[in-house]
């Protein structure tokens, strides 16, 4: 027991030897400190950061939160560990991911149009590109992420009828329209190319590696060249014997998949060789007649998501089986699924055909995680959805809605 008037210990002052600059803890190399902290979970790391400024800095390092983030929903990491959002601190993404899991968000209708459309959109950094009738308009996202500017920064035109689908790759937009044409735009510049592609509307397009693939109501899929001297030249015409609703090029640039209307006895999901146009394989054997595939999405060269009229999201791994999907999720209200998107890790977002319903799914669970009804009382499909680590954008027949998961 110390004498009266003697100096008080750091503990008596409310301090901690662990937080003191003279503590033996700080004699350890930073690599060892980070190794010790790597065994902590999110809650323990958060509490550690409340001890002192130095520990708050140490416990906020991206290196420590990366392992935790890879197990969260939509935290910006793929299954392979690729960081899709390197500019945002990982700790902040983990916090926001909890809002995605629990459905905590602020909803806003950011754009409205007078007549009903079937819009499509792409999200790219500072801009959101949205098709409205025969044009594609580029809207700048607000700096604080709270929405987008009301007036477009650029308008891309060239179709005589509505744009059905378009893709945004690097500095180009490739679109297919109801007029049967394909239009290629250079985003920053007046350069554009237009060529007649199909006898009927071009329902879907994809563009990678200097090649365009397109699918049409005329029951064909085509491969087009964009190389110098061969721009707009058709390399292959694939007779699908069914209307093509969706199409996607494999990330390996060796094949492409078509999703068709399933009006015959052939699987609506088929994979074709990109170089020769020959059929490689069919996916699935138990599709019912009319179970058309409306959207397809490659996560990796071997992992593929599909959805459509039969109300199921299907997850295919072509390394293991082409006859049966490895996972499936059923839309609980028996609605057709118009669109899907994945964070390439644990989360899937889907858009339904009735009342603007957007659902979030965790691949590790069988049931829907969260549902959002964006159109009421007038029913509208969700024609397209896109999301970042903080916002989800859903395009309906008459409006564009945004869900902000940073503001629960």
Short mmCIF file of C-alpha atoms in Angstrom, two decimals:
data_model
loop_
_atom_site.label_atom_id
_atom_site.label_comp_id
_atom_site.label_asym_id
_atom_site.label_seq_id
_atom_site.Cartn_x
_atom_site.Cartn_y
_atom_site.Cartn_z
CA UNK A 1 0.00 0.00 0.00
CA UNK A 2 1.60 3.24 -1.11
CA UNK A 3 2.26 6.16 1.18
CA UNK A 4 -0.07 9.12 1.18
CA UNK A 5 0.89 11.57 -1.53
CA UNK A 6 2.93 9.03 -3.49
CA UNK A 7 2.61 9.05 -7.34
CA UNK A 8 -0.38 7.05 -8.64
CA UNK A 9 0.11 4.13 -11.00
CA UNK A 10 -1.05 4.30 -14.64
CA UNK A 11 -3.89 1.89 -13.76
CA UNK A 12 -5.11 4.22 -11.02
CA UNK A 13 -5.24 7.07 -13.54
CA UNK A 14 -7.58 5.03 -15.74
CA UNK A 15 -4.80 4.15 -18.16
CA UNK A 16 -3.60 0.75 -19.28
CA UNK A 17 -0.14 -0.68 -19.50
CA UNK A 18 -1.21 -2.21 -22.83
CA UNK A 19 -1.91 1.26 -24.16
CA UNK A 20 1.11 2.95 -22.61
CA UNK A 21 3.91 3.91 -24.97
CA UNK A 22 6.35 2.26 -22.55
CA UNK A 23 4.40 -1.02 -22.49
CA UNK A 24 6.33 -4.14 -23.58
CA UNK A 25 3.52 -4.67 -26.09
CA UNK A 26 4.92 -1.94 -28.31
CA UNK A 27 8.35 -3.54 -28.28
CA UNK A 28 6.96 -6.30 -30.47
CA UNK A 29 7.42 -5.98 -34.24
CA UNK A 30 4.35 -4.76 -36.11
CA UNK A 31 4.19 -8.02 -38.06
CA UNK A 32 3.80 -9.95 -34.78
CA UNK A 33 1.16 -7.54 -33.49
CA UNK A 34 -0.82 -7.98 -36.70
CA UNK A 35 -0.49 -11.75 -36.40
CA UNK A 36 -1.90 -11.66 -32.86
CA UNK A 37 -4.79 -9.44 -33.97
CA UNK A 38 -5.54 -11.71 -36.93
CA UNK A 39 -7.02 -14.26 -34.51
CA UNK A 40 -9.72 -11.80 -33.38
CA UNK A 41 -13.24 -11.59 -34.80
CA UNK A 42 -14.98 -8.39 -35.87
CA UNK A 43 -16.42 -7.65 -32.42
CA UNK A 44 -13.09 -8.14 -30.66
CA UNK A 45 -11.27 -5.97 -33.20
CA UNK A 46 -13.85 -3.23 -32.69
CA UNK A 47 -13.38 -3.31 -28.94
CA UNK A 48 -9.61 -3.34 -29.27
CA UNK A 49 -9.83 -0.15 -31.31
CA UNK A 50 -11.53 1.61 -28.38
CA UNK A 51 -8.52 1.21 -26.07
CA UNK A 52 -6.29 3.92 -27.49
CA UNK A 53 -5.44 5.75 -30.67
CA UNK A 54 -2.52 3.51 -31.51
CA UNK A 55 -4.59 0.34 -31.17
CA UNK A 56 -7.42 1.95 -33.11
CA UNK A 57 -5.02 2.56 -35.98
CA UNK A 58 -3.59 -0.95 -35.73
CA UNK A 59 -6.99 -2.68 -35.52
CA UNK A 60 -8.31 -0.77 -38.53
CA UNK A 61 -5.74 -2.13 -40.96
CA UNK A 62 -7.22 -3.66 -44.12
CA UNK A 63 -5.00 -6.70 -43.63
CA UNK A 64 -6.92 -7.68 -40.49
CA UNK A 65 -10.40 -7.11 -41.90
CA UNK A 66 -9.79 -8.81 -45.23
CA UNK A 67 -10.35 -12.33 -43.85
CA UNK A 68 -13.57 -11.22 -42.14
CA UNK A 69 -14.79 -9.35 -45.23
CA UNK A 70 -14.44 -12.41 -47.45
CA UNK A 71 -17.11 -14.13 -45.36
CA UNK A 72 -19.51 -11.14 -45.51
CA UNK A 73 -22.17 -10.23 -48.06
CA UNK A 74 -21.16 -7.81 -50.82
CA UNK A 75 -17.97 -6.60 -49.17
CA UNK A 76 -16.14 -6.24 -52.47
CA UNK A 77 -14.22 -9.52 -52.47
CA UNK A 78 -14.68 -12.39 -54.89
CA UNK A 79 -14.43 -16.06 -53.97
CA UNK A 80 -10.85 -16.01 -55.24
CA UNK A 81 -10.01 -13.03 -53.00
CA UNK A 82 -9.86 -10.35 -55.70
CA UNK A 83 -10.66 -6.91 -54.29
CA UNK A 84 -13.30 -5.20 -56.47
CA UNK A 85 -13.42 -1.97 -54.39
CA UNK A 86 -9.80 -1.16 -53.44
CA UNK A 87 -10.52 2.51 -52.69
CA UNK A 88 -12.83 1.83 -49.74
CA UNK A 89 -11.45 0.78 -46.29
CA UNK A 90 -12.26 -2.88 -45.68
CA UNK A 91 -13.48 -2.22 -42.13
CA UNK A 92 -16.12 0.19 -43.44
CA UNK A 93 -17.26 -2.37 -46.01
CA UNK A 94 -17.73 -4.96 -43.27
CA UNK A 95 -19.96 -2.51 -41.37
CA UNK A 96 -22.07 -1.78 -44.45
CA UNK A 97 -22.35 -5.49 -45.26
CA UNK A 98 -24.34 -5.94 -42.05
CA UNK A 99 -26.92 -3.52 -43.44
CA UNK A 100 -27.18 -5.65 -46.59
CA UNK A 101 -27.69 -8.79 -44.50
CA UNK A 102 -30.38 -7.23 -42.31
CA UNK A 103 -32.07 -5.20 -45.07
CA UNK A 104 -31.33 -1.83 -43.47
CA UNK A 105 -31.38 0.87 -46.15
CA UNK A 106 -32.86 4.16 -47.30
CA UNK A 107 -35.06 3.96 -50.43
CA UNK A 108 -35.43 6.68 -53.03
CA UNK A 109 -36.94 7.04 -56.49
CA UNK A 110 -34.27 8.99 -58.34
CA UNK A 111 -35.71 9.10 -61.89
CA UNK A 112 -39.18 8.81 -63.39
CA UNK A 113 -40.38 8.73 -66.99
CA UNK A 114 -43.88 9.19 -68.37
CA UNK A 115 -44.34 6.09 -70.53
CA UNK A 116 -43.60 2.50 -69.58
CA UNK A 117 -40.28 1.18 -70.88
CA UNK A 118 -38.09 -1.91 -70.56
CA UNK A 119 -34.90 -0.20 -69.40
CA UNK A 120 -31.45 -1.73 -69.08
CA UNK A 121 -28.46 -0.24 -67.27
CA UNK A 122 -24.77 -0.55 -66.45
CA UNK A 123 -22.82 0.89 -63.53
CA UNK A 124 -19.30 2.16 -64.06
CA UNK A 125 -17.42 4.12 -61.43
CA UNK A 126 -18.80 7.67 -61.46
CA UNK A 127 -21.61 7.03 -63.97
CA UNK A 128 -24.78 5.04 -64.36
CA UNK A 129 -25.79 4.28 -67.96
CA UNK A 130 -29.52 3.77 -68.54
CA UNK A 131 -31.46 2.95 -71.69
CA UNK A 132 -34.64 4.96 -72.20
CA UNK A 133 -36.50 4.14 -75.42
CA UNK A 134 -34.05 4.40 -78.36
CA UNK A 135 -31.32 6.24 -76.39
CA UNK A 136 -28.75 5.41 -73.72
CA UNK A 137 -28.15 8.17 -71.20
CA UNK A 138 -25.18 8.60 -68.85
CA UNK A 139 -25.96 10.01 -65.39
CA UNK A 140 -23.21 11.12 -63.04
CA UNK A 141 -23.43 9.67 -59.54
CA UNK A 142 -23.43 12.22 -56.72
CA UNK A 143 -20.08 12.47 -54.88
CA UNK A 144 -21.62 11.43 -51.55
CA UNK A 145 -23.22 8.39 -53.17
CA UNK A 146 -26.69 9.60 -52.18
CA UNK A 147 -28.13 9.42 -55.70
CA UNK A 148 -27.43 10.69 -59.18
CA UNK A 149 -27.73 13.97 -61.01
CA UNK A 150 -31.14 14.51 -62.59
CA UNK A 151 -29.90 15.45 -66.04
CA UNK A 152 -27.74 13.17 -68.19
CA UNK A 153 -24.14 14.12 -68.92
CA UNK A 154 -24.23 12.38 -72.31
CA UNK A 155 -26.76 10.74 -74.63
CA UNK A 156 -25.89 7.92 -77.03
CA UNK A 157 -28.30 7.39 -79.91
CA UNK A 158 -28.39 5.49 -83.18
CA UNK A 159 -31.30 3.03 -82.94
CA UNK A 160 -34.62 3.61 -84.66
CA UNK A 161 -36.48 1.57 -82.04
CA UNK A 162 -36.02 0.85 -78.34
CA UNK A 163 -32.68 -0.39 -77.03
CA UNK A 164 -33.21 -3.95 -75.79
CA UNK A 165 -29.86 -4.59 -74.09
CA UNK A 166 -26.42 -3.04 -74.00
CA UNK A 167 -23.06 -3.71 -72.40
CA UNK A 168 -20.34 -1.37 -71.22
CA UNK A 169 -16.79 -2.62 -71.73
CA UNK A 170 -13.72 -0.44 -71.22
CA UNK A 171 -14.41 2.76 -73.19
CA UNK A 172 -17.19 1.39 -75.43
CA UNK A 173 -20.93 0.78 -75.34
CA UNK A 174 -22.38 -1.96 -77.52
CA UNK A 175 -26.17 -2.01 -77.83
CA UNK A 176 -28.78 -4.13 -79.57
CA UNK A 177 -32.14 -2.70 -80.55
CA UNK A 178 -35.64 -3.54 -81.65
CA UNK A 179 -34.64 -2.40 -85.16
CA UNK A 180 -32.34 -5.43 -85.53
CA UNK A 181 -29.22 -3.26 -85.47
CA UNK A 182 -26.10 -3.25 -83.32
CA UNK A 183 -24.51 0.09 -82.46
CA UNK A 184 -21.00 0.58 -81.09
CA UNK A 185 -20.27 3.87 -79.30
CA UNK A 186 -17.00 5.23 -78.00
CA UNK A 187 -17.91 6.76 -74.64
CA UNK A 188 -15.59 9.73 -74.84
CA UNK A 189 -15.92 10.91 -78.39
CA UNK A 190 -18.29 11.07 -81.33
CA UNK A 191 -17.09 7.79 -82.83
CA UNK A 192 -19.88 5.24 -83.46
CA UNK A 193 -20.56 2.31 -85.78
CA UNK A 194 -23.95 0.93 -86.72
CA UNK A 195 -24.66 -2.24 -88.67
CA UNK A 196 -27.64 -4.44 -89.46
CA UNK A 197 -27.33 -7.62 -87.38
CA UNK A 198 -30.60 -9.60 -87.30
CA UNK A 199 -33.92 -9.82 -89.11
CA UNK A 200 -35.79 -9.15 -85.87
CA UNK A 201 -34.99 -7.37 -82.59
CA UNK A 202 -31.61 -7.96 -80.96
CA UNK A 203 -32.66 -9.13 -77.50
CA UNK A 204 -29.18 -9.43 -76.01
CA UNK A 205 -25.50 -8.63 -76.65
CA UNK A 206 -22.11 -9.13 -75.05
CA UNK A 207 -18.72 -7.72 -75.97
CA UNK A 208 -15.26 -8.95 -74.96
CA UNK A 209 -11.87 -9.40 -76.56
CA UNK A 210 -12.74 -7.56 -79.76
CA UNK A 211 -15.76 -9.80 -80.42
CA UNK A 212 -19.49 -9.14 -80.12
CA UNK A 213 -22.04 -11.91 -79.64
CA UNK A 214 -25.72 -11.18 -80.18
CA UNK A 215 -28.98 -13.07 -79.80
CA UNK A 216 -32.28 -12.35 -81.46
CA UNK A 217 -35.93 -13.18 -81.69
CA UNK A 218 -35.14 -14.52 -85.17
CA UNK A 219 -33.76 -17.69 -83.50
CA UNK A 220 -30.13 -17.06 -84.21
CA UNK A 221 -27.04 -16.05 -82.29
CA UNK A 222 -24.17 -14.38 -84.15
CA UNK A 223 -20.49 -13.63 -83.56
CA UNK A 224 -19.14 -10.35 -84.94
CA UNK A 225 -15.62 -9.08 -85.45
CA UNK A 226 -14.40 -5.64 -84.41
CA UNK A 227 -10.82 -6.09 -85.61
CA UNK A 228 -9.32 -3.55 -88.01
CA UNK A 229 -10.67 -4.01 -91.50
CA UNK A 230 -13.35 -6.47 -90.37
CA UNK A 231 -15.57 -4.27 -88.22
CA UNK A 232 -19.14 -5.51 -88.31
CA UNK A 233 -18.27 -8.70 -90.19
CA UNK A 234 -20.29 -11.73 -89.10
CA UNK A 235 -17.94 -14.62 -88.24
CA UNK A 236 -20.56 -17.22 -87.29
CA UNK A 237 -24.31 -17.62 -87.34
CA UNK A 238 -25.67 -20.14 -84.85
CA UNK A 239 -29.10 -21.58 -85.50
CA UNK A 240 -30.58 -21.85 -82.01
CA UNK A 241 -34.03 -22.93 -83.27
CA UNK A 242 -35.53 -20.81 -80.52
CA UNK A 243 -35.75 -17.14 -79.54
CA UNK A 244 -32.60 -15.99 -77.73
CA UNK A 245 -33.31 -13.96 -74.58
CA UNK A 246 -29.87 -13.81 -72.95
CA UNK A 247 -26.22 -14.27 -73.91
CA UNK A 248 -22.80 -14.03 -72.25
CA UNK A 249 -19.17 -14.59 -73.25
CA UNK A 250 -17.04 -16.75 -70.96
CA UNK A 251 -14.25 -14.85 -69.13
CA UNK A 252 -11.76 -17.15 -70.91
CA UNK A 253 -12.99 -15.81 -74.29
CA UNK A 254 -13.27 -19.38 -75.57
CA UNK A 255 -17.05 -19.89 -75.56
CA UNK A 256 -20.39 -18.19 -75.01
CA UNK A 257 -23.69 -19.25 -73.48
CA UNK A 258 -27.18 -18.61 -74.84
CA UNK A 259 -30.42 -18.58 -72.88
CA UNK A 260 -33.45 -19.29 -75.07
CA UNK A 261 -37.23 -19.40 -74.76
CA UNK A 262 -37.43 -23.19 -74.24
CA UNK A 263 -40.35 -23.64 -76.64
CA UNK A 264 -38.98 -26.93 -77.99
CA UNK A 265 -37.40 -30.01 -76.47
CA UNK A 266 -33.85 -28.65 -76.27
CA UNK A 267 -32.28 -27.23 -73.12
CA UNK A 268 -32.60 -23.42 -73.05
CA UNK A 269 -29.00 -23.15 -71.79
CA UNK A 270 -26.34 -24.04 -74.34
CA UNK A 271 -22.63 -23.32 -74.58
CA UNK A 272 -21.04 -22.68 -77.99
CA UNK A 273 -17.45 -22.49 -79.14
CA UNK A 274 -16.56 -18.87 -79.83
CA UNK A 275 -14.05 -19.64 -82.58
CA UNK A 276 -16.05 -22.16 -84.60
CA UNK A 277 -19.64 -21.51 -83.53
CA UNK A 278 -20.13 -25.22 -82.80
CA UNK A 279 -22.27 -26.49 -79.91
CA UNK A 280 -20.12 -27.62 -76.98
CA UNK A 281 -22.67 -28.70 -74.38
CA UNK A 282 -26.20 -28.24 -73.03
CA UNK A 283 -26.81 -27.38 -69.39
CA UNK A 284 -29.57 -29.21 -67.54
CA UNK A 285 -32.08 -31.88 -68.54
CA UNK A 286 -35.16 -31.11 -66.45
CA UNK A 287 -36.40 -27.76 -67.85
CA UNK A 288 -40.15 -27.59 -68.44
CA UNK A 289 -41.54 -26.25 -71.70
CA UNK A 290 -41.65 -22.44 -71.58
CA UNK A 291 -38.92 -22.21 -68.91
CA UNK A 292 -37.06 -19.56 -70.88
CA UNK A 293 -33.79 -18.16 -69.52
CA UNK A 294 -33.99 -14.37 -69.25
CA UNK A 295 -30.59 -13.60 -67.73
CA UNK A 296 -27.20 -15.32 -67.40
CA UNK A 297 -24.15 -14.19 -65.45
CA UNK A 298 -20.62 -15.63 -65.37
CA UNK A 299 -18.89 -15.42 -61.99
CA UNK A 300 -15.80 -17.32 -63.16
CA UNK A 301 -15.01 -19.29 -66.32
CA UNK A 302 -16.62 -22.37 -64.72
CA UNK A 303 -19.35 -20.86 -62.50
CA UNK A 304 -22.52 -19.53 -64.09
CA UNK A 305 -25.84 -18.18 -62.78
CA UNK A 306 -29.13 -18.30 -64.69
CA UNK A 307 -32.74 -17.31 -64.08
CA UNK A 308 -35.99 -17.03 -66.01
CA UNK A 309 -39.64 -17.90 -66.35
CA UNK A 310 -39.57 -21.06 -64.23
CA UNK A 311 -38.96 -18.96 -61.05
CA UNK A 312 -35.59 -20.56 -60.19
CA UNK A 313 -32.09 -19.17 -59.80
CA UNK A 314 -29.67 -21.90 -60.84
CA UNK A 315 -25.96 -22.12 -60.08
CA UNK A 316 -23.92 -24.16 -62.54
CA UNK A 317 -20.40 -25.51 -62.14
CA UNK A 318 -19.41 -26.89 -65.53
CA UNK A 319 -16.33 -28.55 -63.98
CA UNK A 320 -18.53 -31.01 -62.07
CA UNK A 321 -21.68 -31.54 -64.14
CA UNK A 322 -23.54 -30.13 -67.11
CA UNK A 323 -26.65 -32.22 -66.46
CA UNK A 324 -27.61 -30.74 -63.11
CA UNK A 325 -26.92 -27.44 -61.37
CA UNK A 326 -25.00 -27.52 -58.09
CA UNK A 327 -27.46 -25.20 -56.27
CA UNK A 328 -30.87 -23.66 -56.90
CA UNK A 329 -33.13 -21.16 -55.18
CA UNK A 330 -36.86 -20.78 -55.83
CA UNK A 331 -38.62 -17.43 -55.96
CA UNK A 332 -41.07 -17.74 -53.03
CA UNK A 333 -44.05 -16.07 -54.75
CA UNK A 334 -43.83 -18.10 -57.96
CA UNK A 335 -42.82 -15.09 -60.07
CA UNK A 336 -40.64 -15.10 -63.15
CA UNK A 337 -37.13 -13.77 -62.52
CA UNK A 338 -36.12 -11.12 -65.03
CA UNK A 339 -32.57 -10.40 -63.87
CA UNK A 340 -29.84 -11.53 -61.52
CA UNK A 341 -26.51 -10.18 -60.33
CA UNK A 342 -23.86 -11.55 -58.02
CA UNK A 343 -21.04 -10.09 -55.94
CA UNK A 344 -19.02 -13.10 -57.21
CA UNK A 345 -18.87 -14.37 -53.67
CA UNK A 346 -21.80 -15.07 -51.31
CA UNK A 347 -24.59 -12.68 -52.40
CA UNK A 348 -27.09 -12.84 -55.27
CA UNK A 349 -29.63 -10.12 -56.08
CA UNK A 350 -32.67 -10.95 -58.22
CA UNK A 351 -35.48 -8.93 -59.81
CA UNK A 352 -39.00 -10.41 -60.03
CA UNK A 353 -41.78 -9.91 -62.54
CA UNK A 354 -44.42 -8.60 -60.09
CA UNK A 355 -44.55 -5.46 -57.93
CA UNK A 356 -40.91 -4.56 -58.42
CA UNK A 357 -39.63 -7.13 -55.94
CA UNK A 358 -35.87 -7.24 -55.41
CA UNK A 359 -34.56 -10.11 -53.32
CA UNK A 360 -31.19 -10.69 -51.71
CA UNK A 361 -29.90 -14.25 -51.34
CA UNK A 362 -27.03 -15.76 -49.40
CA UNK A 363 -25.66 -18.78 -51.27
CA UNK A 364 -25.00 -20.48 -47.94
CA UNK A 365 -28.74 -20.47 -47.19
CA UNK A 366 -31.70 -21.98 -49.01
CA UNK A 367 -34.28 -19.26 -48.32
CA UNK A 368 -34.41 -15.64 -49.42
CA UNK A 369 -32.49 -13.35 -47.09
CA UNK A 370 -34.27 -10.00 -47.69
CA UNK A 371 -37.07 -8.66 -49.94
CA UNK A 372 -37.81 -5.12 -51.09
CA UNK A 373 -41.09 -4.13 -52.81
CA UNK A 374 -40.37 -1.12 -55.02
CA UNK A 375 -43.58 -0.76 -57.04
CA UNK A 376 -46.99 -0.50 -55.42
CA UNK A 377 -49.87 -0.52 -56.15
CA UNK A 378 -49.00 -0.66 -59.88
CA UNK A 379 -47.16 -3.87 -60.70
CA UNK A 380 -43.94 -3.75 -62.68
CA UNK A 381 -41.10 -6.17 -63.31
CA UNK A 382 -37.57 -5.33 -62.28
CA UNK A 383 -36.00 -5.33 -65.74
CA UNK A 384 -32.45 -4.73 -64.59
CA UNK A 385 -30.50 -4.26 -61.37
CA UNK A 386 -26.93 -3.32 -60.55
CA UNK A 387 -25.16 -2.71 -57.26
CA UNK A 388 -21.95 -1.43 -55.70
CA UNK A 389 -20.77 -2.18 -52.17
CA UNK A 390 -23.07 0.57 -50.84
CA UNK A 391 -26.00 1.04 -53.27
CA UNK A 392 -28.42 -1.04 -55.30
CA UNK A 393 -30.11 0.37 -58.43
CA UNK A 394 -33.28 -1.20 -59.82
CA UNK A 395 -34.85 -0.19 -63.16
CA UNK A 396 -38.63 -0.69 -63.38
CA UNK A 397 -41.11 0.15 -66.15
CA UNK A 398 -41.54 3.80 -65.16
CA UNK A 399 -38.83 4.65 -62.64
CA UNK A 400 -35.31 4.05 -61.36
CA UNK A 401 -35.05 3.23 -57.65
CA UNK A 402 -31.96 3.25 -55.43
CA UNK A 403 -31.41 1.53 -52.09
CA UNK A 404 -28.72 3.19 -49.97
CA UNK A 405 -27.25 0.72 -47.49
CA UNK A 406 -24.95 3.28 -45.85
CA UNK A 407 -27.96 4.99 -44.23
CA UNK A 408 -30.08 2.46 -42.34
#
